[in-house]
Short mmCIF file of C-alpha atoms in Angstrom, two decimals:
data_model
loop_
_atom_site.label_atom_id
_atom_site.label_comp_id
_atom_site.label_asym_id
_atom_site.label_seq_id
_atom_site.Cartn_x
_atom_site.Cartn_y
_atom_site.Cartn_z
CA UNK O 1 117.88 94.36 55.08
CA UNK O 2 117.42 97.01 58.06
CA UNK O 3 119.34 97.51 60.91
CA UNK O 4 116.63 95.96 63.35
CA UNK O 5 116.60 93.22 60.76
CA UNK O 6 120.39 92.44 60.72
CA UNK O 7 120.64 92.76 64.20
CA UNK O 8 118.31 90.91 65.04
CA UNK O 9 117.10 87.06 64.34
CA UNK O 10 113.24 86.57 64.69
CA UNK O 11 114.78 83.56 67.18
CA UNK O 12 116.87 86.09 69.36
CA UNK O 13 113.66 88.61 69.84
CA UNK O 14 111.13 85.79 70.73
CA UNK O 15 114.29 84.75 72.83
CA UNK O 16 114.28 88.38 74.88
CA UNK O 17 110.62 89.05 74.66
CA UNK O 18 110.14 85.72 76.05
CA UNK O 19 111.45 87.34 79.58
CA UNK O 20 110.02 90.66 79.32
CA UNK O 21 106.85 89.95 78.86
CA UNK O 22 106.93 87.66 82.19
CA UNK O 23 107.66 91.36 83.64
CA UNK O 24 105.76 93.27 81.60
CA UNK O 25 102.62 90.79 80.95
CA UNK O 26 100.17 92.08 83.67
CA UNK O 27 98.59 95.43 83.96
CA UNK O 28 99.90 97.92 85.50
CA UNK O 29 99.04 98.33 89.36
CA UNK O 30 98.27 101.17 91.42
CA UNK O 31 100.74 102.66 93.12
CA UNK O 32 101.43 100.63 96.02
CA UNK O 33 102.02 103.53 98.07
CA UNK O 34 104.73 103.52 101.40
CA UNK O 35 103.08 100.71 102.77
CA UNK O 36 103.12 97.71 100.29
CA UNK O 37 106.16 95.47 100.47
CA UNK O 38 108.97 95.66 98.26
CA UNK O 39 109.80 92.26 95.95
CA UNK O 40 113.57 91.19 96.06
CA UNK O 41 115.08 90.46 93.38
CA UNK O 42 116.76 87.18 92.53
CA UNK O 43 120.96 86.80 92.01
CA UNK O 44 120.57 85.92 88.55
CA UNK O 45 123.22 86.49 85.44
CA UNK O 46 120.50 87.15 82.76
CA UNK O 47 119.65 90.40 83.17
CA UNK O 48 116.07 89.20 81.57
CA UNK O 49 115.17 87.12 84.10
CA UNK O 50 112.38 88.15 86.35
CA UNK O 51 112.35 88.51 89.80
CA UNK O 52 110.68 86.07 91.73
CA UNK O 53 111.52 86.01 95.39
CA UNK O 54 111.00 86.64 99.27
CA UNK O 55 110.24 90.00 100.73
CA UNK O 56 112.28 92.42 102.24
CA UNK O 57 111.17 95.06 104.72
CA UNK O 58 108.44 97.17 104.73
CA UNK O 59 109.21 101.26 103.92
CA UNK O 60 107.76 103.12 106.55
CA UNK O 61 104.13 104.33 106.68
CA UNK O 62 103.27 107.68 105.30
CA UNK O 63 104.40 110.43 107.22
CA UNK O 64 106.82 108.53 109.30
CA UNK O 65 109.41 110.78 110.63
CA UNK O 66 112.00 107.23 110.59
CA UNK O 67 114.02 106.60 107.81
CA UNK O 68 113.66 103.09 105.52
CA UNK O 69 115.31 100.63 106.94
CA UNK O 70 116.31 98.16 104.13
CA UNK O 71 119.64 97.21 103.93
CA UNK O 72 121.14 98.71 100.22
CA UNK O 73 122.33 95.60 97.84
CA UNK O 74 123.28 97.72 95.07
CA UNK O 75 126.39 95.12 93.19
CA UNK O 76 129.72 96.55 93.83
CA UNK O 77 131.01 97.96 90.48
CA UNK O 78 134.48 98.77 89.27
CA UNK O 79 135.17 102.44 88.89
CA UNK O 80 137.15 101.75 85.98
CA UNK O 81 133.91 100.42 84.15
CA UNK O 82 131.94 102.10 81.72
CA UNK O 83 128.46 101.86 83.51
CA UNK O 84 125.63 102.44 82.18
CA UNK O 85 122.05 103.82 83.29
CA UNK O 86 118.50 105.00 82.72
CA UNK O 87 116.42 107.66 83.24
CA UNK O 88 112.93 106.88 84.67
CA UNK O 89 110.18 108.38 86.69
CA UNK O 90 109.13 105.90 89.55
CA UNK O 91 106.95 108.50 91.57
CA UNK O 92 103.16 107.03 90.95
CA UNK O 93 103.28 104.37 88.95
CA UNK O 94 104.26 100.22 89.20
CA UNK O 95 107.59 101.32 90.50
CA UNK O 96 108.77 97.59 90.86
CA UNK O 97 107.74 96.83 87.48
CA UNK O 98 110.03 99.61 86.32
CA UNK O 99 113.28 98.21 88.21
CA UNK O 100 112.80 95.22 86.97
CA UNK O 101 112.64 96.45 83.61
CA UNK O 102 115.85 98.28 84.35
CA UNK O 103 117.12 95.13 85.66
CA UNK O 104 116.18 92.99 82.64
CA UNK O 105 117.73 95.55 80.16
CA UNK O 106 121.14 95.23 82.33
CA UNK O 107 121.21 99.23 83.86
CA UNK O 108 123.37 99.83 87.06
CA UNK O 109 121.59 103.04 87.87
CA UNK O 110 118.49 104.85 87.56
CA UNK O 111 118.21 108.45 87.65
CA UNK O 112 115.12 109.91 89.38
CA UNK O 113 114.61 113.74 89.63
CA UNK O 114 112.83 115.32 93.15
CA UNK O 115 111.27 118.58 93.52
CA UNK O 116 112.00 119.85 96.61
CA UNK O 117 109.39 122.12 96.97
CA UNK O 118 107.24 118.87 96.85
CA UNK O 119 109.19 117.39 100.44
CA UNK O 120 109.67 120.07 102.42
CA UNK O 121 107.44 123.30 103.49
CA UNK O 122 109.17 125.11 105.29
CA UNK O 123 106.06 127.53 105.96
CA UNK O 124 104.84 124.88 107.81
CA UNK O 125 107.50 122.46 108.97
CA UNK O 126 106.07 119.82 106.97
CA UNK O 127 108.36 117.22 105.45
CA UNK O 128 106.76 114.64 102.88
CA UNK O 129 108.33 111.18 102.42
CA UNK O 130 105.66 109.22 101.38
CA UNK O 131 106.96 108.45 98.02
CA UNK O 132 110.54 109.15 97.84
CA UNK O 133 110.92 106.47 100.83
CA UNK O 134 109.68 103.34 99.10
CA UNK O 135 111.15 105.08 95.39
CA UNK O 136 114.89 104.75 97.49
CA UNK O 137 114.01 101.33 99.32
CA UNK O 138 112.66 99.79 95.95
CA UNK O 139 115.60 101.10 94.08
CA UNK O 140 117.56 99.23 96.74
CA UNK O 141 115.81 96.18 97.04
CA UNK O 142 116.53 95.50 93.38
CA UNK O 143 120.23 96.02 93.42
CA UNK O 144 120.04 99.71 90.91
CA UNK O 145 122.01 101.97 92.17
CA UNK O 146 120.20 105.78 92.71
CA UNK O 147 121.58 108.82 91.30
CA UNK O 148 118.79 111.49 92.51
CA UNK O 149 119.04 115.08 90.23
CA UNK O 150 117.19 117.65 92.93
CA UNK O 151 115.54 121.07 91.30
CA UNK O 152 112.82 123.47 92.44
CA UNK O 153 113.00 125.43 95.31
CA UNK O 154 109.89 125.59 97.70
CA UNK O 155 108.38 128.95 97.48
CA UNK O 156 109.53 130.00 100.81
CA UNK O 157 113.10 129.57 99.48
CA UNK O 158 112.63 130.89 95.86
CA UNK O 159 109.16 132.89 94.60
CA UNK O 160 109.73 131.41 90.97
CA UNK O 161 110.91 128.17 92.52
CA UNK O 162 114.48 128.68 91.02
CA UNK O 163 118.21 128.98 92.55
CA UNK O 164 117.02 129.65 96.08
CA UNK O 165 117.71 133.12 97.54
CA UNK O 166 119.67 131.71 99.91
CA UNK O 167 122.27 128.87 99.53
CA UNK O 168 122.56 127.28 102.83
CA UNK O 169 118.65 126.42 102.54
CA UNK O 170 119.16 124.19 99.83
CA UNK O 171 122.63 123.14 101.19
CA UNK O 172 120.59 122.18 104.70
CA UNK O 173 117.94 120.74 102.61
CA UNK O 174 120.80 117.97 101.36
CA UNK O 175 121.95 117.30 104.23
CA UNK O 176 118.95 115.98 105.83
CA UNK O 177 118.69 113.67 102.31
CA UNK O 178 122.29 112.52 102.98
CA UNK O 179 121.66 111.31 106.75
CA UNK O 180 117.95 109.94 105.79
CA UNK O 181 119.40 107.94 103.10
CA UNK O 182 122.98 107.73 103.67
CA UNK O 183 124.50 104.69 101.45
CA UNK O 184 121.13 103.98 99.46
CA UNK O 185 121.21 106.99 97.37
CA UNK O 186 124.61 106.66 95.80
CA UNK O 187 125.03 110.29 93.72
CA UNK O 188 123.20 113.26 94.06
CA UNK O 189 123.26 115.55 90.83
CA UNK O 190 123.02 119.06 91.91
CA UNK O 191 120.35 120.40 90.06
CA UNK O 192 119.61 120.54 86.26
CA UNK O 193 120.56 122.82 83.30
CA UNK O 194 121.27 125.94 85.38
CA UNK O 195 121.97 127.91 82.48
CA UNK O 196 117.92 127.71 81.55
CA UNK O 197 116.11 130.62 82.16
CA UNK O 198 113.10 128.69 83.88
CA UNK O 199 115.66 126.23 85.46
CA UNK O 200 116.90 129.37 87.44
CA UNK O 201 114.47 131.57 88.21
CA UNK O 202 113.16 133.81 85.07
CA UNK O 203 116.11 134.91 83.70
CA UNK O 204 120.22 133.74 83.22
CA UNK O 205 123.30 135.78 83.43
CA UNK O 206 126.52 134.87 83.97
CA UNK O 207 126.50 136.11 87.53
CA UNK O 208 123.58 133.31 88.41
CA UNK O 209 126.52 131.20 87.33
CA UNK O 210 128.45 132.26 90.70
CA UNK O 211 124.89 132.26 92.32
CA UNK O 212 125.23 128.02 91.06
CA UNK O 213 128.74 127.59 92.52
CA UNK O 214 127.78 128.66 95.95
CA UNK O 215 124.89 126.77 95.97
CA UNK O 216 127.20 123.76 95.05
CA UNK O 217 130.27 124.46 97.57
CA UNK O 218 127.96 124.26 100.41
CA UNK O 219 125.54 120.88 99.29
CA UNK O 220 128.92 119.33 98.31
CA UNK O 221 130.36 120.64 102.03
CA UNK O 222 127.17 119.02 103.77
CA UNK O 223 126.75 115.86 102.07
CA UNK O 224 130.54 114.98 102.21
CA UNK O 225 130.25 115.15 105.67
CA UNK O 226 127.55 112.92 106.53
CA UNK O 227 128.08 110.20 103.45
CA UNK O 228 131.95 110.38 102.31
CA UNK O 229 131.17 108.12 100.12
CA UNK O 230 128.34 109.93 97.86
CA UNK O 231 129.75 111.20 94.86
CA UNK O 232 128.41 114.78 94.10
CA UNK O 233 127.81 116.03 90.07
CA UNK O 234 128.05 119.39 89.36
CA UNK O 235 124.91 120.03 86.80
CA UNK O 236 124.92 119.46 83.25
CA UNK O 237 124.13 122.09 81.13
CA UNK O 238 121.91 122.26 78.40
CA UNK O 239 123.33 121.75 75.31
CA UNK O 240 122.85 125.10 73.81
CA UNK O 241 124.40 127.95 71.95
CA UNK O 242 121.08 130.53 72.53
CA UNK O 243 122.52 133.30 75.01
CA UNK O 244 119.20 135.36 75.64
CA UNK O 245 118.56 136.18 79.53
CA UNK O 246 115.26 135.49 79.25
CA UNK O 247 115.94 131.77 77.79
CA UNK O 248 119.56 130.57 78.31
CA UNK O 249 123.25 131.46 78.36
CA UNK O 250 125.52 129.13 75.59
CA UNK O 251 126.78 125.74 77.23
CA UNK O 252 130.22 127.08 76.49
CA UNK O 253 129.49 130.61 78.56
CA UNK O 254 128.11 128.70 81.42
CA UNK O 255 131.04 126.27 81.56
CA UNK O 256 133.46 129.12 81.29
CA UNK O 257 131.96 131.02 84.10
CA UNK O 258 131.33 128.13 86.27
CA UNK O 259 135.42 126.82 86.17
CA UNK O 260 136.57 130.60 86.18
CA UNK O 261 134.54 131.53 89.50
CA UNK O 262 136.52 133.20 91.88
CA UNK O 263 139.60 131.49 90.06
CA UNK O 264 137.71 127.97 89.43
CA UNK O 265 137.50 126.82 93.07
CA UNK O 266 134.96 124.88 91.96
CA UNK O 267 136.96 122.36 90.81
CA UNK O 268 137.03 121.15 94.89
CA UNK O 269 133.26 121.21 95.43
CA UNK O 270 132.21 118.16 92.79
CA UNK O 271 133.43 114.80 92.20
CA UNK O 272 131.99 114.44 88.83
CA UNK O 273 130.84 116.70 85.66
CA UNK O 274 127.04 115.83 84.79
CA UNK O 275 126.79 116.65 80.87
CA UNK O 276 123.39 116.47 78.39
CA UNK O 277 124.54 116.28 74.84
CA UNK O 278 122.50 116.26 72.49
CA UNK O 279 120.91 114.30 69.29
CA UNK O 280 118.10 116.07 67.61
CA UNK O 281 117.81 114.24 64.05
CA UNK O 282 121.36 113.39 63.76
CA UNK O 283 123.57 110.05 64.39
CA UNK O 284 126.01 109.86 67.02
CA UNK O 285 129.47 109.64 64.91
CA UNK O 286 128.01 112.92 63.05
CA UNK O 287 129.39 116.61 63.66
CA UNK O 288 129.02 120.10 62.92
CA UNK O 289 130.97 121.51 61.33
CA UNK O 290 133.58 118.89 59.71
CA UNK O 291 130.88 116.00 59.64
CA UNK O 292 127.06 117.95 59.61
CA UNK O 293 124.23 115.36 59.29
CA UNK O 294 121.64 115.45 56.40
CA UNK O 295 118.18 115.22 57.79
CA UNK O 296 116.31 113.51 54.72
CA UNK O 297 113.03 115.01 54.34
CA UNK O 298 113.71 118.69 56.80
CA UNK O 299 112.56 121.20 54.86
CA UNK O 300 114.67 123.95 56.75
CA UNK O 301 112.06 126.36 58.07
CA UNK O 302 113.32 128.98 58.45
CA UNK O 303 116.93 128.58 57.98
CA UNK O 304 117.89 125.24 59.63
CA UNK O 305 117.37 121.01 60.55
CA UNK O 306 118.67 121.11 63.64
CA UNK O 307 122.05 120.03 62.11
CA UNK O 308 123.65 123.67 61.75
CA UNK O 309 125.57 123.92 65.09
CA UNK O 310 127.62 121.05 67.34
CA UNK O 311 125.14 121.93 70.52
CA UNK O 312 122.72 119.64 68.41
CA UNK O 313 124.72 116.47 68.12
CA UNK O 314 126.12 113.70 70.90
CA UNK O 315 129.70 114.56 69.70
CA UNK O 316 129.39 117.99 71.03
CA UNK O 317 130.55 116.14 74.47
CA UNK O 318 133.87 116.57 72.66
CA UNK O 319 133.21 120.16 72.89
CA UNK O 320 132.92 120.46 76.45
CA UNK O 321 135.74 117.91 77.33
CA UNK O 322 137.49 120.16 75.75
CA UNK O 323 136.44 123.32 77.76
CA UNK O 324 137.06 121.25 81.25
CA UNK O 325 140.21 120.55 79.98
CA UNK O 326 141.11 124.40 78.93
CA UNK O 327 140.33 125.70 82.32
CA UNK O 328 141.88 122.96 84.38
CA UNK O 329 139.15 120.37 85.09
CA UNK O 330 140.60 117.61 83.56
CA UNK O 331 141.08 115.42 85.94
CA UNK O 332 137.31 115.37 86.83
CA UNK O 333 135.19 112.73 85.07
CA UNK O 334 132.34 112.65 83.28
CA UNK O 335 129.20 110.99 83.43
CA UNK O 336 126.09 111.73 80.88
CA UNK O 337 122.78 112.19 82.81
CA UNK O 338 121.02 112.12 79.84
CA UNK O 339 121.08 111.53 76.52
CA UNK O 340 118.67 109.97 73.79
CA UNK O 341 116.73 110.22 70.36
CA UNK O 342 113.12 111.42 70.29
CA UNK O 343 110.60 109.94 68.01
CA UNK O 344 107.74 111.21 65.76
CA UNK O 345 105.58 113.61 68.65
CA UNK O 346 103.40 116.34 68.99
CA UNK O 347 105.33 118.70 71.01
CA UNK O 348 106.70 121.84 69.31
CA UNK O 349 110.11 122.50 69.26
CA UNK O 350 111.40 118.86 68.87
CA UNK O 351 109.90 118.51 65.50
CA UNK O 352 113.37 116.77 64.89
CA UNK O 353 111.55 113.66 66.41
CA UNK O 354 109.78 113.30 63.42
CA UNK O 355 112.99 112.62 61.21
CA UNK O 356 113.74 109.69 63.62
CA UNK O 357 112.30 106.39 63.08
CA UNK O 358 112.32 103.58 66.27
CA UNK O 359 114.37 102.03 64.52
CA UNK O 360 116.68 104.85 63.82
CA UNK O 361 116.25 105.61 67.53
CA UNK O 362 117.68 102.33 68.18
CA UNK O 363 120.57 102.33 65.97
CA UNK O 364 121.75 105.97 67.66
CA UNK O 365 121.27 104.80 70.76
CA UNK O 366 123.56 101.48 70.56
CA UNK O 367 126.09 104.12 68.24
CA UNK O 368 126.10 106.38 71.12
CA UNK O 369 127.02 103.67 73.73
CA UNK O 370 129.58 102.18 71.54
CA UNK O 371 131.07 105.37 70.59
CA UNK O 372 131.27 106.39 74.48
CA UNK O 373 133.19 102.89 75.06
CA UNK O 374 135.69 102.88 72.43
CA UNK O 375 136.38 106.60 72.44
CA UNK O 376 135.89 108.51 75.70
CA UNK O 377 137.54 107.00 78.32
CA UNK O 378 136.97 110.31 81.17
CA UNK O 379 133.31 109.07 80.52
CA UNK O 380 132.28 106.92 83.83
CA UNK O 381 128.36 106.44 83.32
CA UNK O 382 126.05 106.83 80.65
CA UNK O 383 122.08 107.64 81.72
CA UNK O 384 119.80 106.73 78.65
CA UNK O 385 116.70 109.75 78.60
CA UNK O 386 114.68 107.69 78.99
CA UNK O 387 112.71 104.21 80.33
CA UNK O 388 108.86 104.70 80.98
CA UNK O 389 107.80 108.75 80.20
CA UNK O 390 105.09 107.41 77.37
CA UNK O 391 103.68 104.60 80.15
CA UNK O 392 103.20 107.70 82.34
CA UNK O 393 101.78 110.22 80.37
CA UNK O 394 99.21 107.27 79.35
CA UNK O 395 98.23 106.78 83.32
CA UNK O 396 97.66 110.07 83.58
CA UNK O 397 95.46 110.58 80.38
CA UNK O 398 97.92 112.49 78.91
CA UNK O 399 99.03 112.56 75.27
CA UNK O 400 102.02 109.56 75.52
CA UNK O 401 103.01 110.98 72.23
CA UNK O 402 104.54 114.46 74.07
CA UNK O 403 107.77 114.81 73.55
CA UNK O 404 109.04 113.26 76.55
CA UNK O 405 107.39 110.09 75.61
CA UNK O 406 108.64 109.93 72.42
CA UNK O 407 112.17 109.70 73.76
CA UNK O 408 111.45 106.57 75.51
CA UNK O 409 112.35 103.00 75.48
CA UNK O 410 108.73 101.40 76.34
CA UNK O 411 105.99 101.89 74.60
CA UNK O 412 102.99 103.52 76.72
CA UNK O 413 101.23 100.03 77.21
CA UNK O 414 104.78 98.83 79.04
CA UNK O 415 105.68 96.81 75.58
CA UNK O 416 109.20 96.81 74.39
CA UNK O 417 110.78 99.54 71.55
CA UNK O 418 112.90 98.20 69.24
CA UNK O 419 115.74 100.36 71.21
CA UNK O 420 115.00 98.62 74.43
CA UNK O 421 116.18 95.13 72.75
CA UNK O 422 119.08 97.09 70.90
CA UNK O 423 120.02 99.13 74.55
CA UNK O 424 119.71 94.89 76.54
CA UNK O 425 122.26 93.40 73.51
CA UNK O 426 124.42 96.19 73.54
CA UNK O 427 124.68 96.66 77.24
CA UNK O 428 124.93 92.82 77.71
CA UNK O 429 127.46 92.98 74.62
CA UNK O 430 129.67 95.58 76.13
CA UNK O 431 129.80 94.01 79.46
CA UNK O 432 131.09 90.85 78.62
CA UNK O 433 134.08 92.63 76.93
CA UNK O 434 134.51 94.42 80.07
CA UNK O 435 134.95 91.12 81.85
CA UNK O 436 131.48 91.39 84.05
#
């Protein structure tokens, strides 16, 4: 019997899908746009049950200067749990059909990534809010707490649209996001794998590291003083062992300089340590080198199947705890921002997607969460990479089966993956033993 099949009764999926496809039955909409109003979701204790109630307020009109106004009702949660969210992308599409999804699979949070460069212009004192407004109210509305990751310097700032030249732009740039939105966006992850090349500017050395913590010190300075209660993530970084200025520095090199900077004061500039660990082919409870995965079927070509190093596994987290607690960051928690299994796609360089089966991508996924619960307590929050990239791709004609799309939980027509039924037992499973 399978794992799908042992884990799941024919009666207990017609029992979940029975919910989701109340959500999910319909077409998708356009995007409402800032002026549509925002569904409120029911109190309910099955996180499959739809939403089905009054409205709340309407998000301001495009190109309103004025702040939503819609009162947060994110759930209160105990710091002490294990909480657990999703990755999704809620800029142009059915936005409320995505929450609700979130909702229904029993995610806290949902992590959505900005581009500054795509708010402000600073050229021409232009500020656009047209779609993060109603992404923050909706968020809101339906009780999912926001953690937004911000990247891309406007050209002004940065000409490759990396690290800006100057700190206190981005630092002023987060402050005006903390008083918009103080208490409905509830973290702010300060930008993402800085020790990429293209994440940074063109190139990585270990002195854009100290480039990073400034940049940090200051957003962290300017946020904490408008919204106390914000936590602020210092950036995950990729989980890689390439140091090539032209591509990336190591994980471990980037860490290193990042804690050592002018003798580690960053370790008073973040509340919480984002990290991206890996997967590629290999289960979660697997690890190079004193437990490597065998990839059935990878034909090494040239010399490896993306099982030869700990950079490509989930246990490599171990890796870096380690690190944060060699140079004195161990009181800082973590959270995962991302984390996931692709699928068979047709993007190069994640061939190791076609080694994983959905239902392979299912078991890892559950493995991971489990793994995180019983075994890494300085983990706070888990972020699942990710909810609705193949639905995207496919309103925007694109190839759903891109690598990004491959790694997600719904299926490009909004239909449930076998991991999105493994991800709502597990989460549901894992809750209850948490007493919530």
């Amino acid at each position: 019997m399978s794992y799908m099949q042992s884990r799941f009764s024919a009666l207990l999926i017609l029992m979940m899908l029975v919910p989701l496809i109340a959500a999910c039955g319909s077409a998708p909409t356009a995007d409402p746009g800032p002026t549509s109003a925002v569904p409120a979701p029911t109190t309910v204790s099955d996180p499959t049950t739809p939403a089905d109630a009054p409205l709340v307020p309407t998000p301001p009109t495009s190109g309103s200067s004025e702040a939503p106004t819609a009162e947060p009702t994110a759930i209160s949660l105990d710091p002490d749990y294990l909480q657990f969210g999703v990755v999704a992308h809620l800029y142009y599409t059915d936005r409320e059909r995505v929450l609700q999804l979130t909702r229904n699979a029993g995610f806290d949070w949902v992590r959505q990534q900005i581009y500054w460069r795509d708010i402000e212009d600073p050229v021409n004192g232009i500020w656009a809010w047209d779609e993060i407004d109603p992404i923050v109210a909706t968020a809101n509305a339906y009780g999912v707490r926001l953690l937004v990751n911000v990247v891309r310097s406007p050209t002004a700032y940065s000409a490759t649209n990396g690290l800006p030249d100057d700190p206190a732009t981005f630092a002023n740039f987060m402050a005006v996001l903390a008083e918009r939105y103080k208490g409905q966006i509830h973290a702010y992850e300060i930008w993402n794998e800085p020790n990429l090349a293209h994440e940074t500017g063109g190139t990585i050395t270990t002195a854009d590291v100290g480039r990073y913590v400034e940049m940090l010190k200051l957003a962290y300075e300017r946020i904490k003083a408008i919204d106390p209660d914000a936590l602020v993530l210092a950036a995950a970084s990729s989980s890689s062992a390439v140091t090539n200025p032209s591509v990336a520095l190591s994980d471990r090199e980037f860490y290193q300089a990042m804690y050592t900077y002018n003798g580690g004061e960053v370790r008073n500039y973040f509340d919480i340590q984002a990290v991206h660990p890996g997967g590629a082919a290999n289960p979660p409870d697997t690890l190079w080198p004193d437990n490597p995965s065998f990839i059935e079927g990878c034909e090494p070509a040239p010399d490896r199947c993306w099982n030869d190093d700990s950079t490509h596994y989930f246990r490599h987290i171990e890796k870096v705890r380690g690190w944060m607690e060699e140079y004195g960051m161990a009181d800082k928690r973590v959270w995962i921002t991302e984390y996931g299994w692709a699928t068979p796609n047709v993007t190069p360089g994640y061939e190791f997607g076609n080694f994983v089966s959905l239902e392979q991508q299912a078991e890892y996924i559950t493995g991971a969460m489990r793994r995180t619960f019983e075994l890494y307590p300085f983990v706070g929050n888990m972020f699942l990479w990710n909810m609705n990239f193949a639905v995207t791709k496919a309103e925007n004609g694109l190839d759903p089966n891109h690598e990004q799309g491959s790694f997600g939980i719904l299926n490009p027509d909004w239909s449930p993956r076998p991991s999105f039924l493994a991800v709502q037992s597990t989460i549901a499973e894992l809750k209850a033993q948490q007493g919530r």
